PDB file of C-alpha atoms in Angstrom:
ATOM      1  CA  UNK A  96     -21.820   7.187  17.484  1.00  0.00           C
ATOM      2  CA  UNK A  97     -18.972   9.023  18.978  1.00  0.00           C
ATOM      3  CA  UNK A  98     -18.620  12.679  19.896  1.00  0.00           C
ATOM      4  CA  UNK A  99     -15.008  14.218  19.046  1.00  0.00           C
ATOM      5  CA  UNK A 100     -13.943  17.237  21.220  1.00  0.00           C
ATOM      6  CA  UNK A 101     -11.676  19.031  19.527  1.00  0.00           C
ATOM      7  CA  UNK A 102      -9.785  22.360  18.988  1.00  0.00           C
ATOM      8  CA  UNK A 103      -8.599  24.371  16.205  1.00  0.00           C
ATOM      9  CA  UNK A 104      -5.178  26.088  15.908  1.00  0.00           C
ATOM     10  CA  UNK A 105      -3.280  27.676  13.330  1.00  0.00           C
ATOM     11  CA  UNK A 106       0.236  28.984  12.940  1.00  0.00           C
ATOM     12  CA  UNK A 107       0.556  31.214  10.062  1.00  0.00           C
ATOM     13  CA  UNK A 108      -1.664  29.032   8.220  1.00  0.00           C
ATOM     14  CA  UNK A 109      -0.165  25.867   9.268  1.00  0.00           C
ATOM     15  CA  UNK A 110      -3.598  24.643  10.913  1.00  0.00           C
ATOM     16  CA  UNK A 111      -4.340  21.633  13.115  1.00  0.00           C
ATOM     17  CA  UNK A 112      -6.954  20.112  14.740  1.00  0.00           C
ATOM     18  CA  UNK A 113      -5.766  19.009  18.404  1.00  0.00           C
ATOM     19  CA  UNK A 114      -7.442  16.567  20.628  1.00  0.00           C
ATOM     20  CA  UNK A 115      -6.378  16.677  24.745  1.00  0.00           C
ATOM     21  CA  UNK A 116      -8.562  13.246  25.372  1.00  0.00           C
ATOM     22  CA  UNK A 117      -6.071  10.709  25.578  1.00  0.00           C
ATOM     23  CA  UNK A 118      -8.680   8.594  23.992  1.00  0.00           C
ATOM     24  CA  UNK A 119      -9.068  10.239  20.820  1.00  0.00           C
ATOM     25  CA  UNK A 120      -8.501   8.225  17.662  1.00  0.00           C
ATOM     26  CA  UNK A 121      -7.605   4.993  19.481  1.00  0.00           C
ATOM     27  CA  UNK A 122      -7.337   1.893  17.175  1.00  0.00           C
ATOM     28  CA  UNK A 123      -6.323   0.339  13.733  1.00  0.00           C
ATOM     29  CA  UNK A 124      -9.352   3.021  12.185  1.00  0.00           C
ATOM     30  CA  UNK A 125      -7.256   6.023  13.331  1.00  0.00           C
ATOM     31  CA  UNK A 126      -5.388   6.843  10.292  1.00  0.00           C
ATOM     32  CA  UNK A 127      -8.596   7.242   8.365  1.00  0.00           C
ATOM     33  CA  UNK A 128     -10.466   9.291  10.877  1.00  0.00           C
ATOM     34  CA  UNK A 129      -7.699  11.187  10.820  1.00  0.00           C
ATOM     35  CA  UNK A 130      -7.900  12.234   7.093  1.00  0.00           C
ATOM     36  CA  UNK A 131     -11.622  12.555   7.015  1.00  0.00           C
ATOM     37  CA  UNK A 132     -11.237  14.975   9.576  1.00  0.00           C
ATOM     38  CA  UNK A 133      -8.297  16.622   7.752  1.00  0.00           C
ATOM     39  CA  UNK A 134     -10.339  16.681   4.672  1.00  0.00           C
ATOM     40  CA  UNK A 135     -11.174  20.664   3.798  1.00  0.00           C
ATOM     41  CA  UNK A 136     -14.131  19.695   1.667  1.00  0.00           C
ATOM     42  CA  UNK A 137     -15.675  16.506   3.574  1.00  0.00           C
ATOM     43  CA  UNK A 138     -14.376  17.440   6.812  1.00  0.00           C
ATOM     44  CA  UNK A 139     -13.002  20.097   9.472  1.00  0.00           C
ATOM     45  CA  UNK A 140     -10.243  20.628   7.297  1.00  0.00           C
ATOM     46  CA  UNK A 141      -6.927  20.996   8.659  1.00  0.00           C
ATOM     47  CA  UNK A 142      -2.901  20.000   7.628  1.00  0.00           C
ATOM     48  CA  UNK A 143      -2.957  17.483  10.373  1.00  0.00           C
ATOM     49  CA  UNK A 144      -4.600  16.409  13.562  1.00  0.00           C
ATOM     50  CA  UNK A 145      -2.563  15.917  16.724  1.00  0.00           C
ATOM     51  CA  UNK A 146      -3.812  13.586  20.077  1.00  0.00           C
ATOM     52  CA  UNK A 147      -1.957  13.910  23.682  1.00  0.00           C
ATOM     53  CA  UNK A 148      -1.281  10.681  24.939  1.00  0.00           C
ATOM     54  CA  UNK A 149       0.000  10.551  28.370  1.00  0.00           C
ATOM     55  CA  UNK A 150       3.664  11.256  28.810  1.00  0.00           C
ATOM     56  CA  UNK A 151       6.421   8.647  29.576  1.00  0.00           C
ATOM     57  CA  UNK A 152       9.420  10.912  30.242  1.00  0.00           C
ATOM     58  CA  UNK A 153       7.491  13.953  32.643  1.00  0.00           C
ATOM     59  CA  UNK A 154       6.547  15.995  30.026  1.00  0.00           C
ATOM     60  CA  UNK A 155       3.201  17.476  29.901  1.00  0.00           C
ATOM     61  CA  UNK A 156       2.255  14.890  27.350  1.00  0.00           C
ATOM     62  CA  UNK A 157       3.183  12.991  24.100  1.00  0.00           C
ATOM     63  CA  UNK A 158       2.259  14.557  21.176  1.00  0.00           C
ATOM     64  CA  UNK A 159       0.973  12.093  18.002  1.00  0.00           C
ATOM     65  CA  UNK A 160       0.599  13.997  14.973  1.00  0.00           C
ATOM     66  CA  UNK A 161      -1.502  12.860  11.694  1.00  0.00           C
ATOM     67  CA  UNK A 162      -0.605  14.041   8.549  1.00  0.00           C
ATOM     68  CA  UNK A 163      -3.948  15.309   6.322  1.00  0.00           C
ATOM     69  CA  UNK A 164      -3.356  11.959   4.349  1.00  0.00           C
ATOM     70  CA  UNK A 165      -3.675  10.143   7.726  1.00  0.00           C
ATOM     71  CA  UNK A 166       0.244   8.955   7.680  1.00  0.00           C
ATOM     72  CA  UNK A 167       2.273   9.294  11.165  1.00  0.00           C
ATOM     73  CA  UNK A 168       4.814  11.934  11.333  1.00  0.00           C
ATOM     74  CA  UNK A 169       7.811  12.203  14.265  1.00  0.00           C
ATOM     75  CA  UNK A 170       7.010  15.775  14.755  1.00  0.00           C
ATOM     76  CA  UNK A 171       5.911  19.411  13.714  1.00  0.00           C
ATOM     77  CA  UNK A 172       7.693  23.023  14.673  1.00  0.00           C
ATOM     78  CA  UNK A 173       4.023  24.879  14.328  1.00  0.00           C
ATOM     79  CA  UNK A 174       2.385  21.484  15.506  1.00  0.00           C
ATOM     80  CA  UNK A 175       4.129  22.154  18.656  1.00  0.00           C
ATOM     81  CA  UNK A 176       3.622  25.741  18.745  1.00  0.00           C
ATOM     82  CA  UNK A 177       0.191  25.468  18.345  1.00  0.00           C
ATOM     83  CA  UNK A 178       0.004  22.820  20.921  1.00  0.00           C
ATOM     84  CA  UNK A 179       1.714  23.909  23.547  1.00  0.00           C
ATOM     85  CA  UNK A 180      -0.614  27.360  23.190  1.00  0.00           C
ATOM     86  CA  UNK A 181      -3.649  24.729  23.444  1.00  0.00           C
ATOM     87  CA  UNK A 182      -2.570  23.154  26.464  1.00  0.00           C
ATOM     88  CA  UNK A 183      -1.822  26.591  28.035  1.00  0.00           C
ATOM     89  CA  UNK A 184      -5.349  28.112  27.247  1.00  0.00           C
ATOM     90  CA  UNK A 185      -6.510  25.219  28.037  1.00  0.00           C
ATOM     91  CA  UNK A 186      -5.490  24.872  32.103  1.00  0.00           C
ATOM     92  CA  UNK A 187      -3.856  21.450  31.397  1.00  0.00           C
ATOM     93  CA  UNK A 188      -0.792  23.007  32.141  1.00  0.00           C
ATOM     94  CA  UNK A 189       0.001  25.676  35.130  1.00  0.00           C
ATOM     95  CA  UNK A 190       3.076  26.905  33.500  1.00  0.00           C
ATOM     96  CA  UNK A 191       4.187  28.798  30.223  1.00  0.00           C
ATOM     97  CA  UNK A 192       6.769  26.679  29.561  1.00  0.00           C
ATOM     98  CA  UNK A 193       5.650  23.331  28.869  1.00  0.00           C
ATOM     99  CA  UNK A 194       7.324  20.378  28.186  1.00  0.00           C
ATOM    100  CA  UNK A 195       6.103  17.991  25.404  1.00  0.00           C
ATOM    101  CA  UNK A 196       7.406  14.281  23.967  1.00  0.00           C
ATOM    102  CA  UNK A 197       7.684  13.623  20.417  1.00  0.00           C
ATOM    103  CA  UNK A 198       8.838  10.999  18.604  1.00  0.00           C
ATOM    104  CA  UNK A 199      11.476  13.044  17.459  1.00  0.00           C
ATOM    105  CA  UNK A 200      12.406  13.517  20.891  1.00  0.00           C
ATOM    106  CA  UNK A 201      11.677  15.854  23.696  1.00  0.00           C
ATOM    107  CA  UNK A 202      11.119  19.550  23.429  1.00  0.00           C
ATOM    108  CA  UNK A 203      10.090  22.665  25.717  1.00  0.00           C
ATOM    109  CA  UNK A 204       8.008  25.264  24.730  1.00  0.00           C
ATOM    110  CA  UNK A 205       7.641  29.120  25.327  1.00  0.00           C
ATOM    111  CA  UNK A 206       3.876  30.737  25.688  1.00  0.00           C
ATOM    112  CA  UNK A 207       3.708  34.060  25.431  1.00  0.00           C
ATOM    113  CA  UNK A 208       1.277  36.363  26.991  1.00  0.00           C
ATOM    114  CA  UNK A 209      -2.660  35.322  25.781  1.00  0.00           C
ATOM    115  CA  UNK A 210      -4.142  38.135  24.484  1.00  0.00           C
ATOM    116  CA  UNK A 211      -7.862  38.300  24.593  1.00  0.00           C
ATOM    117  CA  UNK A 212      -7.966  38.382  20.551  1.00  0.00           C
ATOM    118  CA  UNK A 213      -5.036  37.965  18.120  1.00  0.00           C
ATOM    119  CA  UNK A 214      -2.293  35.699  17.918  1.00  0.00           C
ATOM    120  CA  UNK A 215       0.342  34.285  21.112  1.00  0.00           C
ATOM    121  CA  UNK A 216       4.020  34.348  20.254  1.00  0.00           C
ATOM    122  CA  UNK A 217       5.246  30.815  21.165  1.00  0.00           C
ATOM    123  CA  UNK A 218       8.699  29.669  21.009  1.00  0.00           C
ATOM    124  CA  UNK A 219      10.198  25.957  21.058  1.00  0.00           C
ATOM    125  CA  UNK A 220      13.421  24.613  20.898  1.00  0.00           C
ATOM    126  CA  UNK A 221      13.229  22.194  18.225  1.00  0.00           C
ATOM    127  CA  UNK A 222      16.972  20.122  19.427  1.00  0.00           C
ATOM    128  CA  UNK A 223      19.690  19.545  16.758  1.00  0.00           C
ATOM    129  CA  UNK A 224      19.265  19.888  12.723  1.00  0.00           C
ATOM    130  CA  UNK A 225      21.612  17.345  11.713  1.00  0.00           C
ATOM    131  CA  UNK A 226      22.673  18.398   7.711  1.00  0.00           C
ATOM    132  CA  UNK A 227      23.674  15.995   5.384  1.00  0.00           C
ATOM    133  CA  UNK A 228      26.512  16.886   2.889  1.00  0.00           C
ATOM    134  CA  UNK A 229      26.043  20.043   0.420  1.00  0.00           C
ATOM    135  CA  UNK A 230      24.710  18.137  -3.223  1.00  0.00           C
ATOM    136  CA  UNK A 231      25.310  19.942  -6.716  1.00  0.00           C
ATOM    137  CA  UNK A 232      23.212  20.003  -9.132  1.00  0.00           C
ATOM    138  CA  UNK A 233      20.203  19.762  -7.073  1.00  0.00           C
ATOM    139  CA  UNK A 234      17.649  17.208  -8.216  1.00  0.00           C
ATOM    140  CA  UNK A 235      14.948  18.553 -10.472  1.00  0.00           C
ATOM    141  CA  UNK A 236      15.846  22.337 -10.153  1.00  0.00           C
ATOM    142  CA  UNK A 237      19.562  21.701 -11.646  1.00  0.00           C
ATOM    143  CA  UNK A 238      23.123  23.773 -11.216  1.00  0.00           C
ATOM    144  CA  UNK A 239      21.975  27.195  -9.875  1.00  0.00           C
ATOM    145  CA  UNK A 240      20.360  25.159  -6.441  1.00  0.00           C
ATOM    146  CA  UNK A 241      22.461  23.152  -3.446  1.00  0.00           C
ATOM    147  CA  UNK A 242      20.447  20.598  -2.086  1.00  0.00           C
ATOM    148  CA  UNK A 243      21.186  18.966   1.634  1.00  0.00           C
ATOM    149  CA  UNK A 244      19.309  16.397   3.438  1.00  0.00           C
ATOM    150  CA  UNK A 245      18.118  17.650   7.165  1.00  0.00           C
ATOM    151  CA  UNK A 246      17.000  16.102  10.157  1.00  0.00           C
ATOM    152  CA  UNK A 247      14.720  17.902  12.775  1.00  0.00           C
ATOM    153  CA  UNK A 248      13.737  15.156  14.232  1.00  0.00           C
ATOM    154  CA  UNK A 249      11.723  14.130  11.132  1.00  0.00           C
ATOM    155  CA  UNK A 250      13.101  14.133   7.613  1.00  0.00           C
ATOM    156  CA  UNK A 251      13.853  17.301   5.125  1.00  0.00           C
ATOM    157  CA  UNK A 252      15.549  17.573   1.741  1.00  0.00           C
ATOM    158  CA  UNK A 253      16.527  21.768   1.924  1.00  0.00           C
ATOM    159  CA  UNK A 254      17.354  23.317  -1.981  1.00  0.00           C
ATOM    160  CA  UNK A 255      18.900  26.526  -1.613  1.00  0.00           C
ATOM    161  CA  UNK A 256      19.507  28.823  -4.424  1.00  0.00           C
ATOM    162  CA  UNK A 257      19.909  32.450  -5.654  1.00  0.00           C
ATOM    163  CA  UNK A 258      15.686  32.865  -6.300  1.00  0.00           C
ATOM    164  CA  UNK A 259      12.577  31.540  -5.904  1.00  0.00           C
ATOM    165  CA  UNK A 260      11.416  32.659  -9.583  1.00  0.00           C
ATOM    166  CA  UNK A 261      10.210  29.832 -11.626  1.00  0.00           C
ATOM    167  CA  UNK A 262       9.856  27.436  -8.870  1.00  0.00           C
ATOM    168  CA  UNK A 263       6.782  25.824  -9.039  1.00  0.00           C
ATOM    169  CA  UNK A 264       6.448  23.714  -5.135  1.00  0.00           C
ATOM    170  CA  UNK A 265       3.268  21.551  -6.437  1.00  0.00           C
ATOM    171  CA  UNK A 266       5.932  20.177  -8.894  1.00  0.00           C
ATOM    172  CA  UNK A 267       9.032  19.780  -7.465  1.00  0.00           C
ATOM    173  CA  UNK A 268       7.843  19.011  -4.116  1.00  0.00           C
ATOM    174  CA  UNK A 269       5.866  15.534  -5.133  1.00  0.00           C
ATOM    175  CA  UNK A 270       9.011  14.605  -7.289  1.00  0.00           C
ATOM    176  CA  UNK A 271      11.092  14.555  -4.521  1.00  0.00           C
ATOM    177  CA  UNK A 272       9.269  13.693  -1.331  1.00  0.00           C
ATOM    178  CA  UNK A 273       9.107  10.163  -2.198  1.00  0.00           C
ATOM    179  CA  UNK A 274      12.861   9.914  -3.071  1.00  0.00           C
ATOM    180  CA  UNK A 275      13.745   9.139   0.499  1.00  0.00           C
ATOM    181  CA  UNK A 276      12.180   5.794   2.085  1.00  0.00           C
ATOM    182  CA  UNK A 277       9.461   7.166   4.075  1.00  0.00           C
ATOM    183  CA  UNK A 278       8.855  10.058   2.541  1.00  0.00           C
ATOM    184  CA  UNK A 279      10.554  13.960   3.706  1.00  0.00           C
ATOM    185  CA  UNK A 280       9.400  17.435   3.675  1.00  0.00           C
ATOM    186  CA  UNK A 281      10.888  19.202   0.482  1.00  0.00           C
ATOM    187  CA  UNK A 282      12.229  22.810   1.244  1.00  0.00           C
ATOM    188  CA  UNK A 283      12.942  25.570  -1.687  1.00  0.00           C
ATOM    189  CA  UNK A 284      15.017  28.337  -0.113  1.00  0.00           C
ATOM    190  CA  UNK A 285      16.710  31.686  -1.236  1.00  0.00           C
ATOM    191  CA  UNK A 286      17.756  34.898   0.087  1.00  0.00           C
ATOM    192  CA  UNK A 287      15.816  37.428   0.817  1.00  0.00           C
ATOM    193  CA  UNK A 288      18.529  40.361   0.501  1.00  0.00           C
ATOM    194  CA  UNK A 289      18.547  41.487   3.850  1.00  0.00           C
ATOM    195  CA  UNK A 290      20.320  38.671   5.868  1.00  0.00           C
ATOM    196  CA  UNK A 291      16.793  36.646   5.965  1.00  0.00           C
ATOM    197  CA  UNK A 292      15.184  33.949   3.701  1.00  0.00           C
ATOM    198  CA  UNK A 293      12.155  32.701   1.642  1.00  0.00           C
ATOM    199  CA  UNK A 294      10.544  29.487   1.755  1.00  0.00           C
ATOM    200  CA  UNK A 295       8.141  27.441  -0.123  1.00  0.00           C
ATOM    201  CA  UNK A 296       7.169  23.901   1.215  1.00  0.00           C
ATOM    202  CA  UNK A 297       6.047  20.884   0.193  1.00  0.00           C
ATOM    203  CA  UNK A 298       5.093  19.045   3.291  1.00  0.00           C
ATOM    204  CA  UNK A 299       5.076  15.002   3.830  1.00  0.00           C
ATOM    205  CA  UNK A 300       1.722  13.936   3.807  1.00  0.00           C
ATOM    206  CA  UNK A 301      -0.110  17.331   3.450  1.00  0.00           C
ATOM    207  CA  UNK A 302       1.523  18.909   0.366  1.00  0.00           C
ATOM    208  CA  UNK A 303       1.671  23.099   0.121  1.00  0.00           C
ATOM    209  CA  UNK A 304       0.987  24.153   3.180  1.00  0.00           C
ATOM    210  CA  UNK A 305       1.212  28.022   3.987  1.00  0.00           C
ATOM    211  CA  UNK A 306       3.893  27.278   6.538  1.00  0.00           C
ATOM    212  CA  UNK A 307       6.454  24.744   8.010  1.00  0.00           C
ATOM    213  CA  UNK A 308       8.238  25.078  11.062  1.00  0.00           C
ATOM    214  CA  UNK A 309      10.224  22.361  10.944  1.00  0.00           C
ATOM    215  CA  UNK A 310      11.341  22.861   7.601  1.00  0.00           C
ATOM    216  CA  UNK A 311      11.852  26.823   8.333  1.00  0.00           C
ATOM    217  CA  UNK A 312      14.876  25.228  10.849  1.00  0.00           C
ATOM    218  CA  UNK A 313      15.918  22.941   8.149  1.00  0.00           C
ATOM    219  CA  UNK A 314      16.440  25.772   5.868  1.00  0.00           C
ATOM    220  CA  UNK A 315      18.122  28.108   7.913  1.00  0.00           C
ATOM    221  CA  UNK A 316      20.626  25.739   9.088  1.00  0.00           C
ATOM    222  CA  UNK A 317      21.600  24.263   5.559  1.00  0.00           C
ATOM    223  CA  UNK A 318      21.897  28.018   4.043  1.00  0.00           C
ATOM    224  CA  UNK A 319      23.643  29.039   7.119  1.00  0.00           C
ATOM    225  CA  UNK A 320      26.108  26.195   6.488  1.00  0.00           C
ATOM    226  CA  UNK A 321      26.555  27.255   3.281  1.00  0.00           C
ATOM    227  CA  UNK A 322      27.310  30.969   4.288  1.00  0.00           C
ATOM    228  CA  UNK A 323      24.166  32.988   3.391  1.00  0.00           C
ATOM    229  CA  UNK A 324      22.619  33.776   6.511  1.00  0.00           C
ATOM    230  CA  UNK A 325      23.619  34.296   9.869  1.00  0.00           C
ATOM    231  CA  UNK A 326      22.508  33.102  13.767  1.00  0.00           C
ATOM    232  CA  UNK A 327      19.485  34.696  13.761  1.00  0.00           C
ATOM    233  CA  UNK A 328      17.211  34.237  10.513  1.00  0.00           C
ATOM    234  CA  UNK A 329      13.840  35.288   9.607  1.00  0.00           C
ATOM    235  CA  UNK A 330      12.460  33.048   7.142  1.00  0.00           C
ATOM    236  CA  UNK A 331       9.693  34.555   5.111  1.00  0.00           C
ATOM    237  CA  UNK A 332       6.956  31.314   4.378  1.00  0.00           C
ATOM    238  CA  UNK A 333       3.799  32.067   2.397  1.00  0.00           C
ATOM    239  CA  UNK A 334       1.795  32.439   5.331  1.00  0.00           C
ATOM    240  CA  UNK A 335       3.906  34.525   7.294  1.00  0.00           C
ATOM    241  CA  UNK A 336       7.762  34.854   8.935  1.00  0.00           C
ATOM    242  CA  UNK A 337       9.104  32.772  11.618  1.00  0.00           C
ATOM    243  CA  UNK A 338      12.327  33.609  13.523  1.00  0.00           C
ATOM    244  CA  UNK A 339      15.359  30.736  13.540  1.00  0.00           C
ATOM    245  CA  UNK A 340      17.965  31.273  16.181  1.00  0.00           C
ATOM    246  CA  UNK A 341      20.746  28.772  15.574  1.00  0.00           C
ATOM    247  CA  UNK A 342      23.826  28.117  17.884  1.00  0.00           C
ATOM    248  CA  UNK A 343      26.615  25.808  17.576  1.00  0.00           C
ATOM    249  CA  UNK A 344      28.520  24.007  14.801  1.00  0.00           C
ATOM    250  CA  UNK A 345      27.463  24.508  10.837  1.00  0.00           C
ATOM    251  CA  UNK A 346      26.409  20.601  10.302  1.00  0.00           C
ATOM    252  CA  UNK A 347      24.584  20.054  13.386  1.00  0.00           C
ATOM    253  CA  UNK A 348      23.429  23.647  14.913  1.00  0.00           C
ATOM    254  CA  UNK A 349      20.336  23.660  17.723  1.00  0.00           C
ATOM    255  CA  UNK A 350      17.429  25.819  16.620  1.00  0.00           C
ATOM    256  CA  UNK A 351      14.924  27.326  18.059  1.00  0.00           C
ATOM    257  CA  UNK A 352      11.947  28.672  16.710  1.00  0.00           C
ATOM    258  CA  UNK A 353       9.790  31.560  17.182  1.00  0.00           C
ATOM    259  CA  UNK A 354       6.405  32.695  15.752  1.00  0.00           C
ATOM    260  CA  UNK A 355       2.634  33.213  16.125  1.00  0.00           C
ATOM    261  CA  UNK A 356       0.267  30.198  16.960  1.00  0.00           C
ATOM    262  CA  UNK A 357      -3.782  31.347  17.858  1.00  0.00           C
ATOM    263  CA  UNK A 358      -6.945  29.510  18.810  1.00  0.00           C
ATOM    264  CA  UNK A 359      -9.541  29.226  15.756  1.00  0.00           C
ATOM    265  CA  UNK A 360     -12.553  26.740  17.245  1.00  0.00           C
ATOM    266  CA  UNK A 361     -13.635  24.499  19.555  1.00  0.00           C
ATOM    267  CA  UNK A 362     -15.485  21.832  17.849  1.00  0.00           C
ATOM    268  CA  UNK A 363     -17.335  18.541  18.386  1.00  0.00           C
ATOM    269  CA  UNK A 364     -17.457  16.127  15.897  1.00  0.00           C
ATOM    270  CA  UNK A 365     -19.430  13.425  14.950  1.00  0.00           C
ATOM    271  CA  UNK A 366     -18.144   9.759  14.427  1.00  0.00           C
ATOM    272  CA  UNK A 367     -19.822   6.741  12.983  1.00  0.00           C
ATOM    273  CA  UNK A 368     -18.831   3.137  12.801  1.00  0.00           C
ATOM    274  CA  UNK A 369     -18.350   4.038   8.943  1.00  0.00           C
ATOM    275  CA  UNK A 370     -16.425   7.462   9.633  1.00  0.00           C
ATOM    276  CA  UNK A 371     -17.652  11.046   9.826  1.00  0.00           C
ATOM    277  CA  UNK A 372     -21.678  11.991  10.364  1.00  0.00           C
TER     278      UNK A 372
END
């Protein structure tokens, strides 16, 4: 048997489990630990479970992110967020701005002040969203939504349109995140009337989740290219707003991305040679 340290983290409901031992989840078994953990019935329960390896390119460390299904991903806005907080609180690092390797490439990271309860505002520069061209009618939701594909260093398909009414995510999102090879986080964006934006998401590998960082940059930038929003955009998810700050050309803007990240548990969990105890 094998005892699990790990820690708990959420980002406006965008929760994941995070394990600093190097060690963690080693082996062809990983991807299934990694969804019995996920599991919210059978398990800890979280949207994905993230490991520091040891860095290759002097960043604090690599980050390896499971989805809840147990699939790989290249990266995660709030998974970031939420990490760098961990390794802050955590002593592994002696600064506040930490520098972590993805495979979407590498990012730094802003940690806040810790307070001694509530939430740490953590900010990350998540690189370039690279948009593809605007589409017309947008699959599944038709004429009245834009769809563009976006890359933030892991795959989005953004559909911007006039209202979120009658869109139901748990529908459209499983239609279309298999339409790309791979899979891709599905985006359904609209204005919020004062210069910000709503979001619902259907995540690769996890489904609704509450929020998306990631995909909050992938939205901003496509309905900034497409004239609806400005620089700075607030971009109301389910589970809370996260700020977008976006600089540079319309089809390939940087982002970076600002919200709340806290600690929920520290856990140990046990591991049999047939999975979870």
């Amino acid at each position: 048997m094998t005892i699990l340290s790990l820690l708990k983290y959420e980002a406006l409901g965008n929760d994941f489990l995070i394990a600093l031992d190097p060690h963690v989840l080693d082996g062809a078994g990983a991807p299934a630990v990694a969804a019995a953990l996920c599991d919210r019935h059978r398990g800890v329960g979280a949207d994905g479970i993230i490991v520091v390896r040891p860095p290759s390119n002097g960043g604090a460390g690599t980050m390896e992110l499971y989805n809840a299904d147990g699939g790989r991903a290249e990266t995660s806005g709030n998974g970031l967020r939420c990490l760098a907080l961990a390794l802050v609180d955590s002593g592994a690092v002696a600064s506040r701005q930490v520098v972590i390797e993805t495979g979407g490439g590498v990012v730094t990271a802003a940690v806040g002040p810790r307070p001694e309860f509530g939430c740490t505002d953590v900010t990350v520069s998540m690189g370039t969203v690279t948009l593809g061209r605007p589409e017309r009618p947008a699959p599944v939701l038709g004429e009245r939504f834009e769809s563009r594909t976006a890359e933030v260093g892991n795959p989005h398909l953004v559909l911007v349109g006039p209202s979120l009414e009658g869109v139901e995510i748990t529908i459209v999102g499983p239609q279309l995140e298999t339409t790309r090879p791979g899979g891709q986080n599905v985006e359904v964006v609209a204005p919020d009337g004062g210069g910000g934006l709503e979001l619902v998401v259907w995540e690769r590998g996890a489904g609704a989740t509450e929020a998306c960082g990631s995909g909050s940059c992938a939205a901003a930038a496509a309905a900034r290219a497409a004239g609806i929003v400005g620089d700075r955009v607030p971009v109301a998810n389910p589970g809370g707003t996260l700020i977008v700050d976006l600089a540079g050309s319309a089809s390939a803007p940087s982002a970076t991305l600002t919200g709340p990240a806290r600690r929920v548990a520290r856990l140990e969990v046990e591991v049999g040679p047939e999975g979870l105890r």
